[in-house]
mmCIF file of C-alpha atoms and ligand atoms in Angstrom:
data_model
loop_
_atom_site.group_PDB
_atom_site.id
_atom_site.type_symbol
_atom_site.label_atom_id
_atom_site.label_comp_id
_atom_site.label_asym_id
_atom_site.label_seq_id
_atom_site.Cartn_x
_atom_site.Cartn_y
_atom_site.Cartn_z
ATOM 1 C CA MET M 1 85.874 228.942 107.117
ATOM 2 C CA SER M 2 85.184 227.913 103.546
ATOM 3 C CA ARG M 3 83.600 224.538 102.930
ATOM 4 C CA VAL M 4 84.677 223.706 99.407
ATOM 5 C CA GLY M 5 85.479 220.329 97.897
ATOM 6 C CA ARG M 6 87.245 219.820 94.601
ATOM 7 C CA VAL M 7 87.894 216.496 92.899
ATOM 8 C CA GLU M 8 89.550 215.676 89.605
ATOM 9 C CA ARG M 9 89.220 212.101 88.459
ATOM 10 C CA THR M 10 90.600 210.743 85.211
ATOM 11 C CA THR M 11 90.413 207.205 83.881
ATOM 12 C CA LYS M 12 90.531 205.681 80.398
ATOM 13 C CA GLU M 13 86.747 206.069 80.312
ATOM 14 C CA THR M 14 86.132 209.546 81.700
ATOM 15 C CA SER M 15 87.667 212.795 82.853
ATOM 16 C CA VAL M 16 85.699 214.508 85.617
ATOM 17 C CA THR M 17 86.179 217.746 87.532
ATOM 18 C CA VAL M 18 83.735 218.633 90.316
ATOM 19 C CA GLN M 19 83.826 221.579 92.674
ATOM 20 C CA ILE M 20 81.210 222.218 95.343
ATOM 21 C CA ASP M 21 80.833 225.040 97.862
ATOM 22 C CA LEU M 22 78.343 224.013 100.548
ATOM 23 C CA ASP M 23 77.715 227.622 101.561
ATOM 24 C CA GLY M 24 76.905 228.924 98.119
ATOM 25 C CA THR M 25 73.857 230.491 96.516
ATOM 26 C CA GLY M 26 72.921 227.831 93.971
ATOM 27 C CA ALA M 27 75.210 229.048 91.218
ATOM 28 C CA VAL M 28 75.593 226.054 88.936
ATOM 29 C CA GLU M 29 77.670 225.337 85.870
ATOM 30 C CA VAL M 30 77.400 221.761 84.631
ATOM 31 C CA SER M 31 78.379 219.989 81.472
ATOM 32 C CA THR M 32 78.445 216.201 81.176
ATOM 33 C CA GLY M 33 77.162 215.712 77.647
ATOM 34 C CA VAL M 34 74.037 213.994 79.015
ATOM 35 C CA GLY M 35 71.303 216.620 78.897
ATOM 36 C CA PHE M 36 68.891 215.182 81.426
ATOM 37 C CA PHE M 37 71.714 214.426 83.892
ATOM 38 C CA ASP M 38 72.882 218.053 83.573
ATOM 39 C CA HIS M 39 69.316 219.076 84.387
ATOM 40 C CA MET M 40 69.410 216.900 87.546
ATOM 41 C CA LEU M 41 72.779 218.298 88.696
ATOM 42 C CA ASP M 42 71.337 221.752 88.144
ATOM 43 C CA GLN M 43 68.475 220.842 90.513
ATOM 44 C CA LEU M 44 70.967 219.597 93.087
ATOM 45 C CA GLY M 45 72.926 222.837 93.129
ATOM 46 C CA ARG M 46 70.003 225.237 92.938
ATOM 47 C CA HIS M 47 67.843 223.601 95.567
ATOM 48 C CA GLY M 48 70.801 222.685 97.757
ATOM 49 C CA LEU M 49 72.077 226.281 97.512
ATOM 50 C CA PHE M 50 75.431 224.788 96.633
ATOM 51 C CA ASP M 51 77.745 226.502 94.190
ATOM 52 C CA LEU M 52 78.435 223.573 91.914
ATOM 53 C CA SER M 53 80.661 223.211 88.931
ATOM 54 C CA VAL M 54 80.818 219.916 87.025
ATOM 55 C CA LYS M 55 82.760 219.194 83.870
ATOM 56 C CA THR M 56 82.790 215.636 82.548
ATOM 57 C CA GLU M 57 84.118 214.314 79.282
ATOM 58 C CA GLY M 58 83.213 210.661 78.987
ATOM 59 C CA ASP M 59 83.012 207.808 76.512
ATOM 60 C CA LEU M 60 79.555 208.707 75.248
ATOM 61 C CA HIS M 61 80.237 206.763 72.045
ATOM 62 C CA ILE M 62 79.681 203.645 74.209
ATOM 63 C CA ASP M 63 76.742 204.935 76.242
ATOM 64 C CA SER M 64 76.185 207.386 79.092
ATOM 65 C CA HIS M 65 76.867 204.889 81.927
ATOM 66 C CA HIS M 66 80.504 205.669 82.762
ATOM 67 C CA THR M 67 79.955 209.407 82.333
ATOM 68 C CA ILE M 68 77.083 209.434 84.812
ATOM 69 C CA GLU M 69 78.576 206.995 87.320
ATOM 70 C CA ASP M 70 82.013 208.620 87.462
ATOM 71 C CA THR M 71 80.481 212.075 87.862
ATOM 72 C CA ALA M 72 78.405 210.785 90.777
ATOM 73 C CA LEU M 73 81.515 209.255 92.404
ATOM 74 C CA ALA M 74 83.426 212.534 92.084
ATOM 75 C CA LEU M 75 80.458 214.497 93.386
ATOM 76 C CA GLY M 76 80.269 212.274 96.466
ATOM 77 C CA ALA M 77 83.998 212.632 97.093
ATOM 78 C CA ALA M 78 83.848 216.424 96.695
ATOM 79 C CA PHE M 79 80.859 216.649 99.054
ATOM 80 C CA ARG M 80 82.689 214.648 101.718
ATOM 81 C CA GLN M 81 85.832 216.745 101.284
ATOM 82 C CA ALA M 82 83.784 219.957 101.634
ATOM 83 C CA LEU M 83 82.253 218.743 104.910
ATOM 84 C CA GLY M 84 85.737 218.577 106.432
ATOM 85 C CA ASP M 85 85.669 217.441 110.063
ATOM 86 C CA LYS M 86 81.875 218.062 110.193
ATOM 87 C CA ARG M 87 82.191 220.393 113.141
ATOM 88 C CA GLY M 88 78.954 222.307 113.735
ATOM 89 C CA ILE M 89 76.855 220.557 111.099
ATOM 90 C CA THR M 90 73.176 219.675 111.542
ATOM 91 C CA ARG M 91 73.943 216.064 110.459
ATOM 92 C CA PHE M 92 70.394 214.630 110.047
ATOM 93 C CA ALA M 93 67.743 216.009 107.701
ATOM 94 C CA ASP M 94 64.788 215.035 105.595
ATOM 95 C CA ALA M 95 62.888 216.635 102.770
ATOM 96 C CA SER M 96 59.762 215.765 100.806
ATOM 97 C CA VAL M 97 59.321 217.282 97.369
ATOM 98 C CA PRO M 98 56.410 216.736 94.980
ATOM 99 C CA LEU M 99 56.562 217.224 91.255
ATOM 100 C CA ASP M 100 52.993 217.195 90.007
ATOM 101 C CA GLU M 101 51.800 213.572 90.433
ATOM 102 C CA SER M 102 55.123 212.284 91.843
ATOM 103 C CA LEU M 103 56.496 212.560 95.388
ATOM 104 C CA ALA M 104 60.004 211.946 96.718
ATOM 105 C CA ARG M 105 60.994 211.622 100.352
ATOM 106 C CA VAL M 106 64.674 211.781 101.249
ATOM 107 C CA THR M 107 66.257 211.275 104.663
ATOM 108 C CA VAL M 108 69.978 211.620 105.222
ATOM 109 C CA ASP M 109 72.535 211.128 107.974
ATOM 110 C CA LEU M 110 76.011 212.515 107.286
ATOM 111 C CA SER M 111 77.255 209.604 109.340
ATOM 112 C CA GLY M 112 80.587 208.646 107.810
ATOM 113 C CA ARG M 113 79.086 205.261 106.910
ATOM 114 C CA PRO M 114 77.780 204.517 103.407
ATOM 115 C CA TYR M 115 74.285 203.023 103.201
ATOM 116 C CA LEU M 116 71.564 203.440 100.596
ATOM 117 C CA VAL M 117 67.903 202.476 100.801
ATOM 118 C CA HIS M 118 66.097 203.295 97.563
ATOM 119 C CA SER M 119 62.639 202.581 96.254
ATOM 120 C CA GLU M 120 60.797 204.028 93.299
ATOM 121 C CA PRO M 121 57.801 202.912 91.236
ATOM 122 C CA ALA M 122 58.395 199.967 88.892
ATOM 123 C CA GLY M 123 57.608 200.138 85.202
ATOM 124 C CA MET M 124 59.094 203.558 84.475
ATOM 125 C CA ALA M 125 59.952 204.502 80.897
ATOM 126 C CA PRO M 126 63.489 203.119 80.349
ATOM 127 C CA MET M 127 65.015 206.255 78.843
ATOM 128 C CA ILE M 128 64.735 210.032 79.294
ATOM 129 C CA GLY M 129 66.697 211.337 76.326
ATOM 130 C CA SER M 130 70.086 209.605 76.662
ATOM 131 C CA TYR M 131 69.541 209.037 80.405
ATOM 132 C CA ASP M 132 68.839 205.415 81.349
ATOM 133 C CA THR M 133 66.343 205.559 84.231
ATOM 134 C CA THR M 134 67.995 202.600 85.986
ATOM 135 C CA MET M 135 70.962 204.946 86.512
ATOM 136 C CA THR M 136 69.160 206.913 89.223
ATOM 137 C CA ARG M 137 69.828 204.197 91.791
ATOM 138 C CA HIS M 138 73.376 203.780 90.454
ATOM 139 C CA ILE M 139 73.998 207.534 90.892
ATOM 140 C CA LEU M 140 72.754 207.383 94.464
ATOM 141 C CA GLU M 141 74.856 204.267 95.204
ATOM 142 C CA SER M 142 77.941 205.942 93.775
ATOM 143 C CA PHE M 143 77.357 209.204 95.638
ATOM 144 C CA VAL M 144 76.737 207.386 98.925
ATOM 145 C CA ALA M 145 79.853 205.214 98.583
ATOM 146 C CA GLN M 146 82.097 208.272 98.269
ATOM 147 C CA ALA M 147 80.217 210.776 100.424
ATOM 148 C CA GLN M 148 79.912 208.133 103.160
ATOM 149 C CA VAL M 149 76.401 209.045 104.175
ATOM 150 C CA ALA M 150 73.301 207.032 105.021
ATOM 151 C CA LEU M 151 70.680 207.940 102.455
ATOM 152 C CA HIS M 152 67.074 206.811 102.225
ATOM 153 C CA VAL M 153 65.207 207.799 99.059
ATOM 154 C CA ASP M 154 61.602 206.770 98.578
ATOM 155 C CA VAL M 155 59.160 207.600 95.795
ATOM 156 C CA PRO M 156 55.877 206.154 97.079
ATOM 157 C CA TYR M 157 54.012 207.125 93.928
ATOM 158 C CA GLY M 158 54.521 208.780 90.564
ATOM 159 C CA ARG M 159 53.811 208.124 86.911
ATOM 160 C CA ASN M 160 55.940 210.253 84.609
ATOM 161 C CA ALA M 161 59.589 209.130 84.503
ATOM 162 C CA HIS M 162 60.941 212.687 84.209
ATOM 163 C CA HIS M 163 58.924 213.729 87.254
ATOM 164 C CA ILE M 164 59.868 210.622 89.268
ATOM 165 C CA VAL M 165 63.592 211.206 88.773
ATOM 166 C CA GLU M 166 63.528 214.984 89.115
ATOM 167 C CA CYS M 167 61.651 215.039 92.414
ATOM 168 C CA GLN M 168 64.318 212.693 93.839
ATOM 169 C CA PHE M 169 67.100 215.125 92.953
ATOM 170 C CA LYS M 170 65.163 218.082 94.322
ATOM 171 C CA ALA M 171 64.456 216.314 97.607
ATOM 172 C CA LEU M 172 68.066 215.097 97.781
ATOM 173 C CA ALA M 173 69.231 218.685 97.299
ATOM 174 C CA ARG M 174 67.077 219.972 100.126
ATOM 175 C CA ALA M 175 67.987 217.162 102.509
ATOM 176 C CA LEU M 176 71.732 217.568 101.850
ATOM 177 C CA ARG M 177 71.408 221.314 102.296
ATOM 178 C CA TYR M 178 69.677 221.061 105.668
ATOM 179 C CA ALA M 179 71.965 218.276 106.927
ATOM 180 C CA SER M 180 75.145 220.103 105.938
ATOM 181 C CA GLU M 181 74.049 223.489 107.257
ATOM 182 C CA ILE M 182 75.845 224.840 110.274
ATOM 183 C CA ASP M 183 73.709 224.643 113.417
ATOM 184 C CA PRO M 184 74.639 227.754 115.448
ATOM 185 C CA ARG M 185 74.008 225.869 118.726
ATOM 186 C CA GLN M 186 76.280 223.003 117.720
ATOM 187 C CA THR M 187 79.767 223.814 118.938
ATOM 188 C CA GLY M 188 81.402 220.463 118.223
ATOM 189 C CA VAL M 189 80.941 217.393 116.063
ATOM 190 C CA PRO M 190 77.374 216.093 116.463
ATOM 191 C CA SER M 191 78.215 212.571 117.584
ATOM 192 C CA THR M 192 78.626 210.896 120.968
ATOM 193 C CA LYS M 193 81.733 209.299 119.446
ATOM 194 C CA GLY M 194 83.219 212.767 118.990
ATOM 195 C CA ALA M 195 83.901 212.129 115.288
ATOM 196 C CA LEU M 196 81.902 211.443 112.127
HETATM 197 MN MN1 MN C 1 78.421 201.016 86.849
#
């Protein structure tokens, strides 16, 4: 059974194509025109062991906001599509990942209900290349809304903005990987409701 999601989303602001295979090997091909965001999507695929392909052409002459947000929405939708009926999944997972002085802790429930709790250190540098650091929360909000997962992301400490953002994507990758993995002892949908 292949667990692949594919979403194409076109508006007057952006054109996005995302494909994700949950049972991949971390083969990633991404191109959004926002270098640091590409680097983060690369982390997500490699550390999630997802095969991930992302192609976004957005209105970068305005700024990188729509490009990043719409990619995150499509990614969330593709992830949800790939999960299918969620039969056999692990469902809950957490991962902590340090990057030098920064630490991220991510906990996820592939619950079918969107909820984000996010905290990161205040006073970060506002930009990393053309990536606005306030977009990290917006990416997570957008992903959660479409993926319909409960996601808690906490960075209790950190100093360098690049590190603070990157460790969040690495920990997110690991948590999504573990939560979406098939549990060989789980024969049905892991919910007392019988559906997720
Ligand atoms: Mn927005």
